[in-house]
XYZ file of C-alpha atoms in Angstrom:
643
model
C 61.807 167.865 116.071
C 64.883 165.707 116.662
C 68.207 167.518 117.085
C 70.263 168.063 113.929
C 73.846 166.836 114.385
C 75.194 167.497 110.894
C 74.118 169.243 107.713
C 75.834 169.051 104.324
C 77.307 172.293 103.097
C 75.705 173.895 100.017
C 78.841 172.968 98.079
C 78.575 169.331 99.147
C 74.900 169.188 98.197
C 75.614 170.690 94.791
C 78.438 168.206 94.143
C 76.366 165.142 95.095
C 75.148 162.564 92.603
C 71.669 162.880 94.103
C 71.490 166.613 93.337
C 72.607 165.988 89.774
C 70.030 163.206 89.355
C 67.228 165.287 90.883
C 67.959 168.170 88.530
C 68.055 165.825 85.535
C 64.550 164.524 86.278
C 63.171 167.984 87.015
C 63.272 168.325 90.812
C 64.816 170.780 93.241
C 67.765 168.947 94.842
C 66.767 170.310 98.253
C 63.242 168.809 98.056
C 63.996 165.141 98.673
C 60.494 164.165 99.795
C 59.021 165.383 96.500
C 61.619 163.402 94.561
C 60.867 160.309 96.636
C 57.111 160.670 96.126
C 57.599 160.894 92.355
C 59.855 157.830 92.426
C 57.093 155.680 93.965
C 54.202 157.272 92.076
C 55.960 156.901 88.701
C 58.099 153.757 89.018
C 58.455 153.314 85.252
C 59.848 156.805 84.757
C 62.025 156.614 87.867
C 63.689 153.283 87.080
C 64.135 154.286 83.437
C 66.021 157.354 84.739
C 68.178 155.156 87.022
C 69.011 152.857 84.081
C 70.022 155.831 81.903
C 71.947 157.534 84.710
C 73.950 154.391 85.456
C 74.906 153.852 81.824
C 74.075 150.161 82.066
C 76.113 148.056 79.673
C 73.553 145.818 77.995
C 73.461 143.614 74.933
C 69.874 144.760 74.411
C 67.885 147.591 75.950
C 64.553 146.896 77.637
C 61.197 147.238 75.869
C 59.242 148.040 79.018
C 60.452 149.054 82.472
C 57.676 147.417 84.490
C 55.139 144.904 83.215
C 52.278 143.586 85.343
C 53.045 145.536 88.556
C 51.833 142.900 91.006
C 53.429 141.617 94.177
C 54.544 138.966 93.682
C 54.716 138.690 89.895
C 56.082 142.052 88.739
C 58.408 141.886 85.722
C 61.168 144.451 85.357
C 63.181 145.649 82.332
C 61.329 143.326 80.002
C 63.291 142.372 76.880
C 66.692 143.475 78.177
C 69.802 141.323 77.823
C 72.694 142.153 80.119
C 75.298 140.770 82.496
C 75.958 141.912 86.065
C 79.684 141.094 85.994
C 80.210 143.025 82.773
C 78.960 146.160 84.500
C 81.303 145.642 87.447
C 84.301 145.106 85.167
C 83.576 147.893 82.682
C 85.963 150.326 84.419
C 89.484 149.606 83.196
C 92.944 151.019 83.727
C 95.531 151.292 86.471
C 93.326 152.699 89.221
C 92.745 150.379 92.191
C 89.729 148.071 92.014
C 90.215 145.861 95.091
C 92.280 146.140 98.251
C 92.526 142.756 99.997
C 93.567 142.915 103.657
C 93.214 140.846 106.797
C 94.836 139.410 109.879
C 98.330 138.172 109.118
C 98.205 139.486 105.544
C 100.042 142.205 103.692
C 97.598 144.571 102.021
C 97.289 143.703 98.345
C 96.130 146.345 95.869
C 94.695 145.010 92.606
C 94.127 147.388 89.707
C 91.101 147.344 87.435
C 93.128 145.796 84.624
C 94.619 143.204 86.977
C 91.175 142.257 88.270
C 89.894 141.802 84.721
C 92.878 139.576 83.885
C 92.324 137.419 86.990
C 88.644 137.003 86.141
C 89.472 135.993 82.562
C 91.759 133.209 83.758
C 89.373 132.084 86.501
C 86.530 131.896 84.004
C 88.602 129.724 81.689
C 89.461 127.514 84.657
C 85.773 127.118 85.547
C 84.977 126.317 81.930
C 87.617 123.570 81.987
C 85.859 122.146 85.065
C 82.649 121.927 83.055
C 80.789 124.922 84.457
C 78.153 126.357 82.123
C 75.403 128.966 82.381
C 72.853 128.037 85.021
C 75.252 125.928 87.096
C 75.810 126.902 90.706
C 79.248 127.842 91.983
C 79.492 128.135 95.766
C 82.118 129.508 98.143
C 82.980 128.573 101.714
C 85.640 131.211 102.209
C 86.926 134.154 104.188
C 86.325 137.635 102.782
C 89.141 137.405 100.267
C 90.143 138.459 96.761
C 89.718 134.901 95.451
C 86.007 134.989 96.287
C 85.522 138.226 94.338
C 87.434 136.874 91.330
C 85.570 133.563 91.134
C 82.193 135.231 91.730
C 82.788 137.578 88.796
C 84.092 134.735 86.614
C 81.069 132.549 87.361
C 78.382 135.213 86.986
C 80.023 136.528 83.805
C 79.307 133.162 82.196
C 75.731 133.022 83.497
C 76.432 130.656 86.397
C 74.813 131.355 89.774
C 76.851 132.342 92.840
C 76.283 131.524 96.499
C 78.627 131.959 99.446
C 79.034 131.246 103.142
C 81.616 132.266 105.717
C 84.102 129.777 107.209
C 82.902 130.198 110.793
C 79.788 128.174 109.960
C 79.723 124.575 111.063
C 79.375 121.750 108.553
C 75.643 121.355 109.123
C 74.971 125.055 108.645
C 76.772 125.051 105.289
C 75.239 121.797 104.085
C 71.754 122.987 105.084
C 72.259 125.857 102.654
C 74.314 124.521 99.771
C 72.733 121.069 99.524
C 69.518 122.752 98.393
C 71.171 124.328 95.352
C 73.572 121.493 94.393
C 76.686 123.469 93.399
C 78.901 121.973 90.728
C 82.078 123.628 92.047
C 82.963 124.715 95.581
C 85.611 127.365 96.256
C 87.242 127.289 99.670
C 90.507 128.092 101.446
C 92.919 126.164 103.615
C 91.812 128.132 106.676
C 91.228 131.575 108.121
C 92.536 133.785 110.934
C 90.563 135.376 113.728
C 91.639 137.000 116.955
C 95.287 136.077 116.476
C 94.579 132.396 115.867
C 94.727 130.363 112.672
C 91.859 127.953 112.068
C 92.253 125.084 109.608
C 89.279 124.204 107.425
C 90.325 120.675 106.460
C 87.719 118.787 108.478
C 84.938 121.201 107.643
C 85.779 121.200 103.934
C 85.617 117.431 103.794
C 82.437 117.372 105.831
C 80.784 119.924 103.584
C 81.984 118.303 100.360
C 80.727 114.874 101.397
C 77.325 116.359 102.213
C 76.714 118.120 98.897
C 74.952 116.070 96.221
C 76.137 116.841 92.709
C 79.404 118.458 93.760
C 82.107 117.651 91.204
C 85.118 119.701 92.222
C 86.624 121.640 95.140
C 89.012 124.539 94.483
C 91.248 125.385 97.445
C 92.949 128.779 97.739
C 96.072 129.290 99.846
C 94.983 131.779 102.525
C 96.874 130.768 105.676
C 99.599 128.446 104.411
C 98.092 125.416 106.181
C 98.608 121.996 104.637
C 95.241 120.339 104.001
C 94.000 117.338 102.054
C 90.609 117.163 100.369
C 89.521 113.547 100.105
C 85.751 113.952 99.790
C 85.810 115.241 96.199
C 88.003 115.915 93.180
C 90.085 118.968 93.993
C 92.666 121.412 92.708
C 94.288 124.608 93.892
C 93.199 128.137 93.069
C 96.571 128.584 91.368
C 95.738 125.655 89.079
C 92.348 127.212 88.295
C 94.186 130.292 87.027
C 96.903 128.326 85.231
C 95.947 129.288 81.680
C 96.565 132.100 79.227
C 93.016 133.442 78.800
C 92.973 137.216 78.427
C 89.346 137.992 77.638
C 86.239 137.609 79.777
C 83.147 136.305 78.007
C 80.012 138.028 79.266
C 76.942 135.872 78.701
C 74.000 138.130 77.947
C 71.064 136.949 80.060
C 67.517 138.049 80.731
C 66.868 140.539 83.538
C 65.449 137.822 85.832
C 68.280 135.346 85.245
C 69.502 134.078 88.648
C 72.629 135.849 89.858
C 72.939 135.227 93.608
C 71.374 132.706 95.950
C 71.165 134.128 99.464
C 69.746 132.448 102.552
C 67.177 133.265 105.169
C 68.269 132.768 108.721
C 66.530 129.459 109.326
C 63.958 130.683 111.835
C 61.395 128.023 110.996
C 63.559 125.242 109.573
C 66.188 124.797 106.908
C 67.149 128.258 105.560
C 65.221 129.409 102.505
C 67.253 129.849 99.327
C 66.483 133.354 98.049
C 67.227 133.954 94.360
C 68.252 137.444 93.191
C 68.556 138.575 89.590
C 71.109 140.304 87.368
C 69.062 143.410 86.603
C 67.407 143.794 89.993
C 70.672 143.523 91.928
C 72.629 145.773 89.575
C 70.094 148.608 89.374
C 69.226 148.544 93.062
C 72.857 148.678 94.116
C 73.669 151.403 91.614
C 70.811 153.514 92.974
C 71.957 153.027 96.561
C 75.664 153.476 95.911
C 75.441 156.515 93.682
C 72.354 158.363 94.932
C 72.195 157.455 98.622
C 75.816 156.716 99.543
C 77.211 159.256 97.034
C 79.980 157.119 95.571
C 81.882 158.976 92.858
C 83.582 157.264 89.947
C 87.402 157.089 90.015
C 87.712 159.006 93.296
C 86.162 156.965 96.091
C 87.084 153.893 98.123
C 84.443 151.975 100.075
C 84.879 149.461 102.877
C 82.435 147.324 104.809
C 83.345 144.942 107.582
C 81.475 141.840 106.461
C 81.774 138.147 105.731
C 80.925 136.274 102.541
C 77.867 134.911 104.329
C 76.183 138.313 104.729
C 74.428 140.307 102.010
C 76.687 143.283 102.698
C 79.475 141.382 100.922
C 77.436 141.304 97.706
C 76.441 144.927 98.248
C 80.067 145.971 98.780
C 81.381 144.186 95.692
C 78.676 145.770 93.532
C 80.322 149.138 94.257
C 82.724 148.283 91.429
C 79.909 149.117 89.000
C 79.991 152.721 90.223
C 83.717 153.010 89.553
C 84.766 152.896 93.215
C 87.531 150.804 94.731
C 86.467 148.252 97.348
C 88.368 147.207 100.471
C 88.057 143.653 101.807
C 89.072 142.689 105.327
C 88.982 139.275 106.976
C 89.636 138.650 110.638
C 88.687 140.199 113.954
C 87.835 143.897 113.674
C 89.487 144.544 117.059
C 92.703 142.500 116.755
C 95.298 143.365 117.821
C 93.387 146.468 118.936
C 90.214 148.439 118.265
C 92.173 150.860 116.076
C 92.864 148.189 113.407
C 90.107 149.071 110.940
C 90.528 152.812 111.422
C 94.207 152.477 110.486
C 93.151 150.450 107.472
C 90.992 153.447 106.536
C 94.008 155.735 106.890
C 96.274 153.529 104.759
C 93.884 153.400 101.833
C 92.126 156.763 102.200
C 88.759 155.085 102.632
C 86.042 157.617 101.848
C 83.077 155.414 102.828
C 83.494 153.284 105.964
C 80.857 150.599 106.642
C 80.401 149.107 110.083
C 77.854 148.194 112.781
C 76.648 149.561 116.125
C 78.378 146.666 117.850
C 81.798 147.657 116.496
C 81.266 151.312 117.390
C 80.297 150.251 120.918
C 83.432 148.123 121.174
C 85.541 151.147 120.265
C 83.711 153.331 122.767
C 84.003 150.733 125.537
C 87.805 150.657 125.324
C 88.035 154.435 125.194
C 89.270 154.612 121.603
C 88.958 157.897 119.758
C 89.324 156.986 116.059
C 90.110 160.564 114.987
C 93.289 160.502 117.085
C 94.139 156.826 116.428
C 94.232 157.357 112.660
C 94.190 160.093 110.035
C 90.584 160.022 108.822
C 90.683 163.276 106.884
C 89.598 161.512 103.705
C 86.514 159.881 105.259
C 83.301 161.552 104.035
C 80.705 158.949 104.987
C 80.299 156.493 107.848
C 77.693 153.807 107.182
C 76.135 151.484 109.717
C 73.680 148.602 109.580
C 72.822 145.297 111.224
C 70.899 146.853 114.096
C 69.717 150.392 114.808
C 72.223 152.985 115.989
C 71.069 154.406 119.287
C 71.031 158.196 119.765
C 74.124 158.142 121.988
C 76.096 156.441 119.223
C 75.251 159.311 116.882
C 76.785 161.621 119.501
C 79.837 159.385 119.835
C 80.519 159.349 116.087
C 80.408 163.124 115.784
C 82.494 163.545 118.925
C 85.115 160.892 118.174
C 85.260 160.073 114.464
C 84.680 163.433 112.797
C 82.351 166.422 112.943
C 81.926 166.740 109.165
C 80.933 163.181 108.290
C 77.731 161.986 106.671
C 76.523 159.358 109.175
C 74.164 157.055 107.273
C 72.379 154.388 109.265
C 70.739 152.048 106.743
C 68.216 149.228 106.977
C 66.991 146.606 104.537
C 67.801 142.958 104.284
C 68.932 139.803 102.554
C 65.413 139.402 101.212
C 65.747 142.484 98.981
C 69.567 142.597 98.771
C 69.343 146.277 99.538
C 67.739 148.987 101.631
C 64.289 150.279 102.494
C 65.539 153.265 104.494
C 68.948 154.853 104.656
C 71.188 157.793 103.945
C 70.273 160.896 101.948
C 73.425 162.969 101.303
C 71.494 166.190 100.667
C 69.668 166.127 104.023
C 70.729 166.808 107.613
C 71.458 163.966 110.026
C 69.112 163.962 113.010
C 70.035 162.298 116.272
C 68.758 158.707 116.423
C 67.075 158.747 113.002
C 67.686 157.167 109.629
C 67.499 160.024 107.154
C 64.754 158.820 104.853
C 63.005 156.158 102.820
C 65.124 155.123 99.846
C 64.068 156.232 96.362
C 61.736 153.838 94.567
C 60.625 152.076 97.770
C 56.960 152.658 98.721
C 57.511 152.082 102.428
C 54.780 152.628 104.989
C 54.295 151.853 108.684
C 51.052 149.948 109.279
C 49.308 149.625 112.606
C 47.462 146.474 113.673
C 44.409 147.586 111.684
C 46.454 147.811 108.471
C 46.378 151.612 108.425
C 49.385 153.711 107.455
C 50.638 155.737 110.416
C 53.223 158.468 110.900
C 54.894 159.244 114.189
C 54.203 155.870 115.781
C 55.613 152.371 115.501
C 54.114 150.114 112.852
C 54.837 147.112 110.675
C 57.264 147.942 107.849
C 55.499 147.244 104.563
C 56.242 148.109 100.953
C 53.086 148.660 98.951
C 54.551 148.647 95.432
C 57.010 146.320 93.654
C 60.723 147.026 93.373
C 63.370 145.483 91.062
C 65.334 143.640 93.749
C 62.387 141.583 94.940
C 63.578 137.969 94.796
C 62.971 136.083 91.583
C 61.738 133.407 93.967
C 63.075 130.704 96.256
C 65.143 127.856 94.816
C 63.037 124.721 94.212
C 59.851 126.397 95.430
C 57.159 124.977 93.151
C 54.340 127.430 92.724
C 56.181 130.040 94.832
C 54.371 128.714 97.902
C 57.135 129.473 100.411
C 57.955 132.774 98.705
C 54.372 133.943 99.025
C 54.186 132.798 102.637
C 57.388 134.636 103.557
C 56.339 138.116 102.436
C 52.708 138.242 101.310
C 50.716 135.947 103.573
C 50.162 138.517 106.307
C 49.105 141.275 103.891
C 48.216 139.890 100.431
C 49.730 141.920 97.619
C 51.884 143.944 100.017
C 55.463 143.135 101.034
C 55.603 142.676 104.822
C 59.198 142.755 105.905
C 59.264 141.755 109.568
C 60.607 145.017 111.024
C 58.925 147.606 113.215
C 59.419 151.107 111.816
C 58.396 154.593 112.831
C 58.179 157.120 110.016
C 58.862 160.577 111.392
C 56.824 163.633 110.324
C 59.960 165.245 108.889
C 60.671 162.278 106.585
C 63.183 160.375 108.712
C 62.686 156.938 110.229
C 63.425 154.896 113.321
C 63.776 151.110 113.182
C 62.466 149.462 116.341
C 63.774 145.958 115.670
C 62.322 142.766 114.311
C 58.620 142.093 114.377
C 59.197 138.403 113.716
C 61.482 135.884 115.437
C 64.672 136.509 113.466
C 67.654 137.298 115.683
C 70.167 139.985 114.742
C 73.230 139.987 117.042
C 76.125 142.053 115.751
C 74.248 142.802 112.549
C 74.152 139.161 111.426
C 70.655 137.777 111.001
C 70.307 134.310 112.430
C 67.336 132.097 113.057
C 66.034 130.352 116.119
C 65.599 127.030 114.344
C 69.358 126.653 113.858
C 69.893 127.014 117.606
C 67.068 124.601 118.412
C 68.489 121.985 116.083
C 71.796 122.169 117.909
C 70.801 122.448 121.549
C 67.889 120.025 121.626
C 70.175 117.197 120.592
C 71.583 117.232 124.121
C 70.022 114.537 126.344
C 69.776 116.822 129.388
C 67.419 119.208 127.584
C 63.710 118.569 127.168
C 62.815 121.791 125.387
C 64.083 125.289 124.712
C 63.146 128.707 123.452
C 65.409 131.473 122.170
C 64.721 135.178 121.661
C 66.567 138.411 121.005
C 66.856 141.064 123.710
C 67.910 144.637 122.836
C 70.955 145.704 124.824
C 73.491 148.526 124.366
C 72.473 149.243 120.800
C 72.731 145.588 119.771
C 70.755 142.379 120.247
C 71.651 139.684 122.773
C 70.647 136.066 122.192
C 68.759 134.712 125.211
C 68.258 130.938 125.513
C 65.849 129.424 128.021
C 65.993 125.694 128.755
C 63.548 123.200 130.180
C 65.720 120.490 131.685
C 65.098 116.855 132.471
C 64.300 115.924 136.057
C 67.340 115.924 138.370
C 69.419 117.919 135.852
C 70.722 121.296 136.986
C 71.995 124.173 134.893
C 75.529 124.277 136.241
C 78.615 125.832 134.651
C 79.572 122.571 132.966
C 76.208 122.266 131.213
C 76.288 125.918 130.166
C 79.715 125.375 128.584
C 78.491 122.228 126.825
C 75.431 124.022 125.446
C 77.538 126.885 124.127
C 80.105 124.542 122.576
C 77.368 122.496 120.901
C 75.784 125.610 119.399
C 79.121 127.046 118.269
C 80.163 123.770 116.637
C 76.875 123.247 114.803
C 76.374 126.854 113.712
C 78.644 129.882 114.234
C 80.058 131.834 117.193
C 77.389 134.477 116.592
C 74.659 131.977 117.454
C 76.038 131.406 120.959
C 73.674 132.912 123.550
C 74.736 135.775 125.756
C 72.424 134.463 128.480
C 71.202 130.945 129.312
C 68.470 130.412 131.904
C 66.529 127.470 133.251
C 62.720 127.737 133.113
C 59.965 125.420 134.260
C 58.070 125.367 130.971
C 58.091 126.558 127.358
C 54.965 128.397 126.122
C 53.201 127.028 123.037
C 50.204 127.971 120.958
C 47.217 125.697 120.882
C 48.357 124.509 117.472
C 51.732 123.473 118.931
C 54.064 126.344 117.960
C 56.549 127.975 120.314
C 55.604 131.584 121.001
C 58.931 133.368 120.755
C 57.373 136.790 120.250
C 55.352 136.407 123.456
C 58.459 135.411 125.405
C 60.427 138.337 123.994
C 57.624 140.775 124.838
C 57.370 139.366 128.364
C 61.114 139.735 128.928
C 60.925 143.336 127.712
C 57.953 144.098 129.961
C 55.558 144.594 127.061
C 51.992 143.350 126.907
C 51.282 139.997 125.263
C 48.251 140.302 123.014
C 47.803 136.671 121.968
C 47.436 134.931 125.338
C 44.152 133.394 124.212
C 46.016 131.515 121.525
C 48.361 129.892 124.044
C 47.930 126.371 125.318
C 49.795 127.233 128.546
C 49.831 131.012 129.058
C 50.862 130.562 132.698
C 54.301 129.495 131.446
C 55.065 133.124 130.551
C 55.196 134.163 134.195
C 58.641 132.597 134.632
C 60.095 134.970 132.026
C 59.126 138.169 133.825
C 61.865 137.836 136.422
C 64.811 136.273 134.632
C 67.989 137.306 136.477
C 69.735 139.412 133.825
C 72.929 141.072 135.088
C 72.560 144.682 136.107
């Protein structure tokens, strides 16, 4: 049995939302596995209990929790009429709702009443721009208050929200937003990172000119840069709010009405546009925030270091529905020093601090001890996702952040806008393990024969439907791409693309991706975006890119087949990295670039990224018979990685 590093006190267990919920539905709060089993055996009763426990504000209650429980095809909360934004804005008064912070900014605290008033005026401004229910409103912004306000204003009126971070290149943004044809684009004049200010003028104009159907660009003042938008009609964020509206109209929509459009990482081409719903997003996030993270109404403040291009931004903002205050931060997490975010936690008494293994490693590498750099007495929970925490990082947290903290490593994805496995506040934390499978998620580990296994690595599957399954993909006639993404490998069963080991005691270990998605620094990116950038260079004949686990994170490794007489010198390496950074984001830039003699392909002409990754890691390659040139793999066994 894995070593226990922390256990909640009896008083903490008794005070948890999970204990209260378990007692309400007839279970012993200390018997989590029995509660979980009931939640997947009786999904109708479980999700009805979550709806009642959350006190969902709805124009009409549902007639049936779950109709036609197929995957795909399940229908949830049939007959209900509700609005996601209404549930986030239902808490009123003078208590803080949002803290907006960032490099070069004074912290701004916005009360619940102030947030409601801002949303009312922003909604009126959108209405004056012609936005109606069903329209798409997109954002190309830093993680800022303006994005939260406009998202709530748009979704309150039944419009659909989609967002991307400003470190994306023009092509990366257009690849995403052009698919959904937003009517209005929110952006800012620039952003700050690492002590530098970056203007967005050229990128804004490039994006705007590449979006069919775009009618208006709204520019918020974030850095004080002077910019001119000439590719579209435009106005300032201040002009959007320049009205006297005082009431938010909440359009009551069906449970499957589109709320968010998220994006896959572009592994096999242009990123897929994943549509999430009002009811599915709201109920899933409420369950995770209240029962698994243990957010308490009126008392707690939650932070996650994220961008608007990652699902954790949506997840963070949804915490408003649970009556918690949220903290936004934009900029480098380690500028001017690694103590920056910990001091932010001290200033605002953050109770739930969300981060990644990469950030924790950065703190460790510079010798920072957060508990002495800042007063973290109010911090009850430290959350981490993006890649698995290694066992040594569990030790580091309890030795350097606090010895009475609930350390919750969580794992899920953009595809479900939530978690499959994560924290359980009534259970002990075991070294190197996620605490348990999340309530309502019928997760199993399947071996290569499709058999459920415990105590060994298998494919993460979910055998029963859940409310936050995507409504579908945007413009996917017949759900062809949707079916192929999750149900082609195992018909009727969600196959996620992660390797998981379910432990006999109920915990879990995530062993990384089972597909070709890359995950450096907790940001999922796809190989196709890198290929599209690098293979435009005339010196390069072909390339292959994989992820390599290293120091609790994932390094991007790029291997190049060069034209005759071309050598991989420092100048070419710099050009490759610059090309990738310009076309995509800094996170796409490889940590290692090597020259190889050949790129392995299948007989049907597909690059075999998984085989290359396995070869680099010293694992066996099981599909050599499917390769057109299996001898090409030999070059990858001895790549000169630094010691």
